[in-house]
Tab-separated table of C-alpha atoms and ligand atoms in Angstrom:
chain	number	residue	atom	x	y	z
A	100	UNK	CA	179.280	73.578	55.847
A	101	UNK	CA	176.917	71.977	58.309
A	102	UNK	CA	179.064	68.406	58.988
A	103	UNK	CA	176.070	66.112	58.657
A	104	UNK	CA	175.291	67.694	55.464
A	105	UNK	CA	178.490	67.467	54.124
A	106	UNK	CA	178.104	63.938	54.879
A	107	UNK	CA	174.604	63.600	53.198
A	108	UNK	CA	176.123	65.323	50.163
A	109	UNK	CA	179.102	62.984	50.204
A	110	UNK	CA	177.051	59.587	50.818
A	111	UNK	CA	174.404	60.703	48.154
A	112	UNK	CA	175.668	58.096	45.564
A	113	UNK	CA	175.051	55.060	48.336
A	114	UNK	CA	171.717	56.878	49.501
A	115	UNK	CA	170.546	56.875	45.434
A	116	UNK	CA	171.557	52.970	45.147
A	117	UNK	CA	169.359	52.090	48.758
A	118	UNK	CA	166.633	53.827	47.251
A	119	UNK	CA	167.068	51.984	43.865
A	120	UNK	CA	167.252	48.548	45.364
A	121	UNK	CA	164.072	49.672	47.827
A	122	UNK	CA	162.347	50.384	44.852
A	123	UNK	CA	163.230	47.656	43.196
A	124	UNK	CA	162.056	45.101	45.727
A	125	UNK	CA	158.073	45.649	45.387
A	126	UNK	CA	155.457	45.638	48.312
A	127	UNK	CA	152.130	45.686	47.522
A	128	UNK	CA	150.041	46.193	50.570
A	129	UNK	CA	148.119	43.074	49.386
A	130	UNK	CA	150.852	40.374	49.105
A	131	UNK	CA	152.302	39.624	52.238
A	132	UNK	CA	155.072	37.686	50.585
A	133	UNK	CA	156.553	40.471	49.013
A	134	UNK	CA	156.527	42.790	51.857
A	135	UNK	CA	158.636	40.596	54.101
A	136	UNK	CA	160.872	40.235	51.328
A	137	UNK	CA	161.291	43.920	51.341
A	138	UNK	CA	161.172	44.048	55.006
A	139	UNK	CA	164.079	42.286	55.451
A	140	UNK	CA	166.457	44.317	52.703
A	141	UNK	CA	165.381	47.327	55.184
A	142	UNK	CA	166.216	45.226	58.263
A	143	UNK	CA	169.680	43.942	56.841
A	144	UNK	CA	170.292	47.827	56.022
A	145	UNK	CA	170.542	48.335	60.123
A	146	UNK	CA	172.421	44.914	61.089
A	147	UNK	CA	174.458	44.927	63.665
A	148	UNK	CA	173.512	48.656	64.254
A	149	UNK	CA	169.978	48.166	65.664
A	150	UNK	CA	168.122	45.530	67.999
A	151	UNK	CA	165.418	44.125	65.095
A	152	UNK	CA	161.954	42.618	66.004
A	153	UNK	CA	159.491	41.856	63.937
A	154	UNK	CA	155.319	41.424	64.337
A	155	UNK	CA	152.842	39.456	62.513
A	156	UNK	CA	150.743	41.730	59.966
A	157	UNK	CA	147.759	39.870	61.767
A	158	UNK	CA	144.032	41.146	61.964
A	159	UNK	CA	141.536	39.337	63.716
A	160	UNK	CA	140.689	36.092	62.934
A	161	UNK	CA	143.754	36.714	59.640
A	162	UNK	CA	146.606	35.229	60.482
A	163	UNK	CA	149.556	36.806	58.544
A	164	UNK	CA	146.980	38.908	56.427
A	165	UNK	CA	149.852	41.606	55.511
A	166	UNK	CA	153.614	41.539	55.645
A	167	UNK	CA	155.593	41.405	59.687
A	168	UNK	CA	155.578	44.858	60.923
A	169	UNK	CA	159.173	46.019	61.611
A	170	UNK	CA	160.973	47.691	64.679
A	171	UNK	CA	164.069	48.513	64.829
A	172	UNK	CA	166.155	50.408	68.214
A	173	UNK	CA	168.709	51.721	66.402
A	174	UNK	CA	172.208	51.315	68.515
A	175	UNK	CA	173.507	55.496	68.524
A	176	UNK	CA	176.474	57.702	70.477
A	177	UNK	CA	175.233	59.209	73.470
A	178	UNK	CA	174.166	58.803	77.085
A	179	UNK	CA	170.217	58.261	76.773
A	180	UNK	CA	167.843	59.604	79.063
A	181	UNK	CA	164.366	58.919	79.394
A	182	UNK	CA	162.154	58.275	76.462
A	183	UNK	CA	162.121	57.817	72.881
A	184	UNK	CA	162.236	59.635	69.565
A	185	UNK	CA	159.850	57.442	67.038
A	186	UNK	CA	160.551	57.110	63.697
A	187	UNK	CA	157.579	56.398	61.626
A	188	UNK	CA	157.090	54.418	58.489
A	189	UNK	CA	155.592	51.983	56.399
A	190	UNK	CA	157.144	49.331	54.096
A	191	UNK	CA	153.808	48.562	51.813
A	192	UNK	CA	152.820	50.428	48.508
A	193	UNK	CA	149.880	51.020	46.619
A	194	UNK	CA	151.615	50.023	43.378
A	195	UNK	CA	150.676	46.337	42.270
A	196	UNK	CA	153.482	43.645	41.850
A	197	UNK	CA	155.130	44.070	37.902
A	198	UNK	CA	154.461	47.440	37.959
A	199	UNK	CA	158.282	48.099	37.388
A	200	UNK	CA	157.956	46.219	33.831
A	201	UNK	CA	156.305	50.062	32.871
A	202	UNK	CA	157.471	52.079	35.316
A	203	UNK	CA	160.455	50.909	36.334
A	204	UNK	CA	163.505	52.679	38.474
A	205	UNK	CA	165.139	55.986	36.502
A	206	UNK	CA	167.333	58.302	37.679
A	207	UNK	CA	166.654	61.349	34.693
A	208	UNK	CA	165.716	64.760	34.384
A	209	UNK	CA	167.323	65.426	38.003
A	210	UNK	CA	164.699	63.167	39.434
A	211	UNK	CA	164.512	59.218	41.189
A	212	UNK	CA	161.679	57.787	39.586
A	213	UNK	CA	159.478	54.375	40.574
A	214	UNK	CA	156.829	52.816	42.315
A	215	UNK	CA	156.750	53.726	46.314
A	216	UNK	CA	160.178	56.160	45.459
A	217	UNK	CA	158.103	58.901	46.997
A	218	UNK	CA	155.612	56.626	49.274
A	219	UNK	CA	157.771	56.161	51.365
A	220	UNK	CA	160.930	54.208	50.387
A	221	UNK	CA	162.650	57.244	50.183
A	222	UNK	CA	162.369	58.563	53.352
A	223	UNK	CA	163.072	55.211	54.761
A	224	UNK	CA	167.096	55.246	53.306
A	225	UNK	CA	166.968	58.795	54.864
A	226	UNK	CA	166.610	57.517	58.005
A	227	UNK	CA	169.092	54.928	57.551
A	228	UNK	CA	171.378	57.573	56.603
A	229	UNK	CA	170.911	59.588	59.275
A	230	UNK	CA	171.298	57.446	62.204
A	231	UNK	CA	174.535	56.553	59.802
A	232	UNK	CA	175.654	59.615	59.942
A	233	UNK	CA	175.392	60.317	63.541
A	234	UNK	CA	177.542	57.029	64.304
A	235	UNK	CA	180.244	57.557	62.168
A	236	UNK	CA	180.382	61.549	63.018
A	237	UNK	CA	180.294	60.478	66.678
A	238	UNK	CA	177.064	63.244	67.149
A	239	UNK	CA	175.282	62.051	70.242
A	240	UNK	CA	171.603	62.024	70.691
A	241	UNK	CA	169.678	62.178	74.185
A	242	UNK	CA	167.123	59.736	73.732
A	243	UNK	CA	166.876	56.121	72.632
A	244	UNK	CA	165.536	56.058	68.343
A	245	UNK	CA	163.388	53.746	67.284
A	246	UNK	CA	162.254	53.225	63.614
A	247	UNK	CA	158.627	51.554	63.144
A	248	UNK	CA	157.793	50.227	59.865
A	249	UNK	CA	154.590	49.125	59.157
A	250	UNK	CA	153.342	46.972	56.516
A	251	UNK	CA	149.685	47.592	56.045
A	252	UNK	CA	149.607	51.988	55.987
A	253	UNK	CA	147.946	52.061	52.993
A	254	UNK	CA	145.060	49.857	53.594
A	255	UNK	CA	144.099	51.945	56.733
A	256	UNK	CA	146.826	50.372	59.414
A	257	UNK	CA	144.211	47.995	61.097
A	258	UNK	CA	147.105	45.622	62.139
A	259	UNK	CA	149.627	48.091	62.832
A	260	UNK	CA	147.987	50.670	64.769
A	261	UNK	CA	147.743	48.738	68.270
A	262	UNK	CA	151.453	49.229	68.052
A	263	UNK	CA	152.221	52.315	67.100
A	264	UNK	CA	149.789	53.367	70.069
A	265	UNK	CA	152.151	51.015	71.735
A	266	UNK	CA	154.697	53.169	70.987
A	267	UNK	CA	153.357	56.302	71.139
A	268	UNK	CA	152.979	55.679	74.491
A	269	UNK	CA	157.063	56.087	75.154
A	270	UNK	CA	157.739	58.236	72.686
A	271	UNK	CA	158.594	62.022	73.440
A	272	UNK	CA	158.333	62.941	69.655
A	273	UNK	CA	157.362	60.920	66.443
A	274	UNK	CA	159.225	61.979	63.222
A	275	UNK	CA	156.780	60.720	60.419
A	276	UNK	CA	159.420	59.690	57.214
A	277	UNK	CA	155.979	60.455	54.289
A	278	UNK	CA	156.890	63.167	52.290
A	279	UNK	CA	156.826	66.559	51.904
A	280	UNK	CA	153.960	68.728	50.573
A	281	UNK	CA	154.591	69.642	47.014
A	282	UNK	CA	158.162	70.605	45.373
A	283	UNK	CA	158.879	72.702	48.408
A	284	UNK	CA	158.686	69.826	51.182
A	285	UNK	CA	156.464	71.257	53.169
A	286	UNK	CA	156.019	69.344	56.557
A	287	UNK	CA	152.782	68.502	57.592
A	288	UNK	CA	151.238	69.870	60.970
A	289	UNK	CA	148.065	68.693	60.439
A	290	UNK	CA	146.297	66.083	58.737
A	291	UNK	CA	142.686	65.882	58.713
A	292	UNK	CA	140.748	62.301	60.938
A	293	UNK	CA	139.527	59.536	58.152
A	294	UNK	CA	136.815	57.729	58.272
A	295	UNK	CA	134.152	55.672	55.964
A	296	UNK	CA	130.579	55.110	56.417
A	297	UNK	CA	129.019	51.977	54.811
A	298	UNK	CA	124.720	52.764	54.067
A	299	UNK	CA	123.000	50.009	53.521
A	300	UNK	CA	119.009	50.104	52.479
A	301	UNK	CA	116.981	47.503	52.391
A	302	UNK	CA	113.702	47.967	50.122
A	303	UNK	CA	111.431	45.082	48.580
A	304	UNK	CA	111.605	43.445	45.674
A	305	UNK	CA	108.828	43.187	42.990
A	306	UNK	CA	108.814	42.285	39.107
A	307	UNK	CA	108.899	46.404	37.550
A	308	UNK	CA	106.190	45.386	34.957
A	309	UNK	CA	103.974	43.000	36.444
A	310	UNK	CA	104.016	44.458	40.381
A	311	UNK	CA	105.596	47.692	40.328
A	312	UNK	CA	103.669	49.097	43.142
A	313	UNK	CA	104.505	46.499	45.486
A	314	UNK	CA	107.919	47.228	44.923
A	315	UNK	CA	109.548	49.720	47.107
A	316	UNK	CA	112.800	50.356	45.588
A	317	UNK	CA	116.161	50.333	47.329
A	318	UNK	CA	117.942	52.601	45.130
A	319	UNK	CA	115.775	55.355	45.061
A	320	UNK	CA	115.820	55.125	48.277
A	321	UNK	CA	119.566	55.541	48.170
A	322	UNK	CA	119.086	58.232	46.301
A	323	UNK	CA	117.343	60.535	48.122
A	324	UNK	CA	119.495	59.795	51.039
A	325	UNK	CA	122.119	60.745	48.814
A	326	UNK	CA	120.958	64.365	48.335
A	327	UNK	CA	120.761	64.123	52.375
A	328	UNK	CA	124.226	62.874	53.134
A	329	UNK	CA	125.782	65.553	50.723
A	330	UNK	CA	124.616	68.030	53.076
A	331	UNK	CA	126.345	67.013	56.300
A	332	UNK	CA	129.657	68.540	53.955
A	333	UNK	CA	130.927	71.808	55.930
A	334	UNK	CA	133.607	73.032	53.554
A	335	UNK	CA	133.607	76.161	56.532
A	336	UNK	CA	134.581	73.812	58.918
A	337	UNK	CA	136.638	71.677	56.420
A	338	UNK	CA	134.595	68.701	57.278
A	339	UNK	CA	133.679	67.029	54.010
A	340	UNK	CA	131.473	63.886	53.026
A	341	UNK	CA	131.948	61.942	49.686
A	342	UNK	CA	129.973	59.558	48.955
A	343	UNK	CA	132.482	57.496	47.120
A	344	UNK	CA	130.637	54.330	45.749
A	345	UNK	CA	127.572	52.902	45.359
A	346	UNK	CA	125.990	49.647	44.453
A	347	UNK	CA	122.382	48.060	44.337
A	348	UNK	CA	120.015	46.175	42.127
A	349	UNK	CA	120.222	42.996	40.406
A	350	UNK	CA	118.456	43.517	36.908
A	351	UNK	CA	117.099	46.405	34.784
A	352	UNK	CA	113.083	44.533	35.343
A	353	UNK	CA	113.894	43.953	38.889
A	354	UNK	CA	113.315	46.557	41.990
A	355	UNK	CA	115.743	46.685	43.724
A	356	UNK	CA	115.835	45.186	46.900
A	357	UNK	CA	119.138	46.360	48.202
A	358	UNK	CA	121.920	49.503	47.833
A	359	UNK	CA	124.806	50.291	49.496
A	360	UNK	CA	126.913	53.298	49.680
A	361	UNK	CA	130.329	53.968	50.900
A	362	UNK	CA	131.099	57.127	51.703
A	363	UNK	CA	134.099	59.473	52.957
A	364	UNK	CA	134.456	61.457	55.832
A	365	UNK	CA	137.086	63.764	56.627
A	366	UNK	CA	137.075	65.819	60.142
A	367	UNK	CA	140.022	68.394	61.016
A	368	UNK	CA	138.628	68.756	64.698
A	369	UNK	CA	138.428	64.993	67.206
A	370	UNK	CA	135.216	66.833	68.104
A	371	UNK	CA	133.598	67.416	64.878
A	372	UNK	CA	133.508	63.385	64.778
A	373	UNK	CA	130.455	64.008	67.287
A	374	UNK	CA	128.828	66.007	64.578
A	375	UNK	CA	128.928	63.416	62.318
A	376	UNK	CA	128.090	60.671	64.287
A	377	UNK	CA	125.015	62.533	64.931
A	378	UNK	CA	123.881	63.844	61.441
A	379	UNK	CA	124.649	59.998	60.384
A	380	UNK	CA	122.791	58.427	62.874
A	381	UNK	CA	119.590	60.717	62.246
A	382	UNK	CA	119.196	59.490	58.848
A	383	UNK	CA	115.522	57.727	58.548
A	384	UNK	CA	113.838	56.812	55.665
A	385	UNK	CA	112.015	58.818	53.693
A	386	UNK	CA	109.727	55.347	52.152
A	387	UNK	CA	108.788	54.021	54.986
A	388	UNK	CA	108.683	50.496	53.631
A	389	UNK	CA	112.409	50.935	53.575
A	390	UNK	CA	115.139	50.370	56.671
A	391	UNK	CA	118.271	51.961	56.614
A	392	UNK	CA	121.843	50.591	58.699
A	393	UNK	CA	124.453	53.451	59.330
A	394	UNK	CA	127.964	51.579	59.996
A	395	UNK	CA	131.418	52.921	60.264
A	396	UNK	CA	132.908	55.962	61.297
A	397	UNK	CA	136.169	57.898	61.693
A	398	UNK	CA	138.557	55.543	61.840
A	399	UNK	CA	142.151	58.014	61.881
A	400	UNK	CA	141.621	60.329	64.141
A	401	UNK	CA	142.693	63.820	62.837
A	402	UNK	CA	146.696	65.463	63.361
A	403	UNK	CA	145.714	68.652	65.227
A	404	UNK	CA	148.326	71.616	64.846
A	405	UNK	CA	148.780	71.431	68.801
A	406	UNK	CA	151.510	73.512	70.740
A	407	UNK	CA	153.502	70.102	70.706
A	408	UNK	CA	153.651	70.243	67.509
A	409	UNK	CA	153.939	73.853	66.751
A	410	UNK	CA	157.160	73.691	69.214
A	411	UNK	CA	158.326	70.613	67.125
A	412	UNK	CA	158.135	72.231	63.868
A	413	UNK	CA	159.920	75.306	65.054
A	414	UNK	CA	162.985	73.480	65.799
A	415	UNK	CA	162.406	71.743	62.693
A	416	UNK	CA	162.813	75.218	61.252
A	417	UNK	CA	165.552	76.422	62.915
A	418	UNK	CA	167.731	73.388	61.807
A	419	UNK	CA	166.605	73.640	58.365
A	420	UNK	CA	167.687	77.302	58.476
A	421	UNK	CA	171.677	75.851	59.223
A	422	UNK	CA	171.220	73.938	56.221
A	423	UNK	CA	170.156	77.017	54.584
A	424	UNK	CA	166.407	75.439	54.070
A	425	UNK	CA	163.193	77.683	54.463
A	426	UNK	CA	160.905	75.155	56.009
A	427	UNK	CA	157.478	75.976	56.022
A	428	UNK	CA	154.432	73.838	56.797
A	429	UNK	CA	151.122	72.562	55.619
A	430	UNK	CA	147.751	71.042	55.998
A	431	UNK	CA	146.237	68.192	54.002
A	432	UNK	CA	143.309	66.025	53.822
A	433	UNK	CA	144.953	62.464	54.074
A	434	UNK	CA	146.006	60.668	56.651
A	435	UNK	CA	148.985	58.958	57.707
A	436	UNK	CA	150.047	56.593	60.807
A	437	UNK	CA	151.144	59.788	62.447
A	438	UNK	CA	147.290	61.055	62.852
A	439	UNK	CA	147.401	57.761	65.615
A	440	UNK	CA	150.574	59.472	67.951
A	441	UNK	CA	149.350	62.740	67.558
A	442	UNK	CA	145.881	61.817	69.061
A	443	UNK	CA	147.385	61.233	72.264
A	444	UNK	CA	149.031	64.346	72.443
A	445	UNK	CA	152.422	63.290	71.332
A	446	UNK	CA	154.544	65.706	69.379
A	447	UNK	CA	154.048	64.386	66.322
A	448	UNK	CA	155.899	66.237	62.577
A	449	UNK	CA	155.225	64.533	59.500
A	450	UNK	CA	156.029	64.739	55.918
A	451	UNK	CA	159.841	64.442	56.929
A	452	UNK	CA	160.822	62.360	53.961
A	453	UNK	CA	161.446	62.560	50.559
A	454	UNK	CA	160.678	65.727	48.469
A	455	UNK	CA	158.758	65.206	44.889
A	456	UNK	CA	155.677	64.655	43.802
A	457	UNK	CA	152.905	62.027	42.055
A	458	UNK	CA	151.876	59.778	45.239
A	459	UNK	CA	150.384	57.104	44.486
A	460	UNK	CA	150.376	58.272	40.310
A	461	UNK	CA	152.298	57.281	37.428
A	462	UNK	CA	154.701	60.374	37.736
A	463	UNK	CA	155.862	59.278	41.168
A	464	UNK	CA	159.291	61.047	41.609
A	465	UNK	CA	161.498	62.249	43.962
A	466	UNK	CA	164.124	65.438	44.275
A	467	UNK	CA	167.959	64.200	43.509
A	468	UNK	CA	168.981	67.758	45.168
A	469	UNK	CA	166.978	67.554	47.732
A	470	UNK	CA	168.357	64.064	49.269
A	471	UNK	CA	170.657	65.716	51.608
A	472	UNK	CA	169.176	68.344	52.985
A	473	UNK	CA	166.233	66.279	53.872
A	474	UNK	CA	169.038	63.810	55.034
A	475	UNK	CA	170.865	65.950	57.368
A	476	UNK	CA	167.481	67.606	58.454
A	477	UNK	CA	166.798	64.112	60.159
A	478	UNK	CA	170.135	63.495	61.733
A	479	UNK	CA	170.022	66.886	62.807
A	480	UNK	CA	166.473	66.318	64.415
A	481	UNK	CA	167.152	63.038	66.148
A	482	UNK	CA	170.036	64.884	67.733
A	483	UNK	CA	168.469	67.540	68.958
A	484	UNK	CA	165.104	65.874	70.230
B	529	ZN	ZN1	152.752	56.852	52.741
């Protein structure tokens, strides 16, 4: 048997109880406090074996808005050449704090079970036990490893992303620690660019009874654009356009002075974010009494399945075959911190953490048999790279 797998396998009890105690330490995205708090049990899980810094979850003008992003140069056998390998992650959750009182930590029905198990605390212990397993089996690796964990992924990475770009900038290959797609762990080899647009319309008010016609209303307005803005969707293309919320008016006997809209955007091309810009900014109104203020725009820009990336993934392929994995690969709609090093051109493989299912959903879960595999697959990788 492969030796870092047999190690995975053997370890699997002390990868199980990281997990649990990850788990058990909750990070909303939202409460700064908590993050650090969980930032530092992943930090003390790499003392003494890695040079730890840490950076304010600032955005402008918001001091200490999120929890301190984390970066860790993990200390590893081997004479390093140049560059890095860039581990990818983020320490925040989507799950509010108390969530455990109802869905608390399980290991049943073959599974790990709890809030951020899947997204991403998981796949953070895998790295851990990786670069573990590499020290104590002596396995060199060529390049120096660095694990990034930021704090505010799931809120859209405004303070994080100026340093992943950072580090994108020295890193050879990124190794995204998400998950898998579906109960096969599929990697992901391309994500699709994010973005939001924010309409806002500006009618005029009048009382509906007593001066209807001097009214020009806002929401209908909004409407009609509506109809408009669903149109810019190219499922062909796989560019798609949701308007996602809306919100206007003050009373029922009131016309409404004011919508807005927020709306999705989702490009799998950098250059269909041109197309949109353009079908966006060509909206006018169709009352001309109204105005209408386009802001926003794609704010991830999209994985693309490059040849870095297609080279990546085949030796991700060919070491999952020694474990006796069939790794195949996927597409998906959302977005991860990995859509930043990929824009640059930087090999960039994600969806190399835990395998399961229900992200961000009550049946949030991860694979107990696939720990090591997924384990190993890492070492392996880091190794290799
Ligand atoms: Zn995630």
């Amino acid at each position: 048997m492969d030796p870092l797998l047999r190690y995975a396998r053997h370890k699997q009890p002390d990868i199980i109880a990281m997990t649990r105690e990850f788990v058990e330490c909750e990070s909303p995205s939202d409460d700064p406090v908590s993050v650090n708090r969980f930032v530092e049990l992943v930090a003390a899980s790499l003392d003494g074996v890695a040079y730890i810094r840490t950076h304010p979850g600032d955005e402008p003008g918001k001091r200490g808005k999120f929890g301190k992003h984390l970066r860790c140069e993990v200390t590893l056998p081997g004479g390093k050449t140049q560059g890095q390998v860039l581990a990818l992650g983020h320490s925040d959750t989507v799950w509010p704090l108390g969530t455990l009182r109802t869905m608390p930590f399980r290991n049943a029905r073959g599974r790990l079970w709890g809030p951020g198990v899947l997204d991403m605390k998981a796949g953070l212990v895998f790295f851990i036990f990786a670069t573990r397993a590499l020290r104590e089996l002596d396995i060199p690796v060529r390049r120096r490893v660095v694990l990034q964990v930021n704090s505010d992924e799931e809120v859209g990475s405004s303070s994080s992303r100026p340093l992943t770009e950072a580090a994108r900038r020295k890193s050879v290959a990124v190794l995204v620690l998400e998950p898998g797609t579906g109960l096969e762990g599929k990697l992901k080899t391309a994500r699709k660019g994010v973005g939001d647009y924010t309409i806002t319309v500006r009618g005029r008010a009048a009382h509906a009874g007593i001066d209807f016609a001097n009214g020009a209303s806002a929401i209908l307005e909004m409407s009609r654009q509506i109809e408009k803005i669903a149109t810019i969707t190219r499922l062909d293309r796989g560019i798609t356009v949701s308007p996602g919320v809306i919100r206007g008016g003050t009373r029922s006997n009131v016309v409404a002075a004011e919508c807005t809209a927020e709306i999705d955007v989702r490009i799998p091309r950098d250059s269909d974010r041109k197309y949109l810009e353009r079908k966006f900014g060509s909206l006018r109104p169709f009352d001309k009494r109204c105005t209408i203020e386009v802001a926003g725009g794609v704010n991830r820009p999209p994985l693309e399945r490059s040849a870095g990336v297609r080279k990546l993934f085949g030796t991700a392929r060919k070491l999952a075959a020694e474990l006796g994995i069939t790794l195949e690969e996927s597409s998906t709609g959302g977005g991860s911190d990995g859509n930043f090093t990929a824009a640059q051109g930087i090999a960039t493989l994600d969806g190399l953490g835990a395998v399961g299912e229900g992200a961000h959903a009550l049946n949030e879960s991860i694979l107990v048999n696939r720990i090591a595999d997924r384990t190993a697959l890492l070492a392996k990788l880091i190794a290799a790279l």
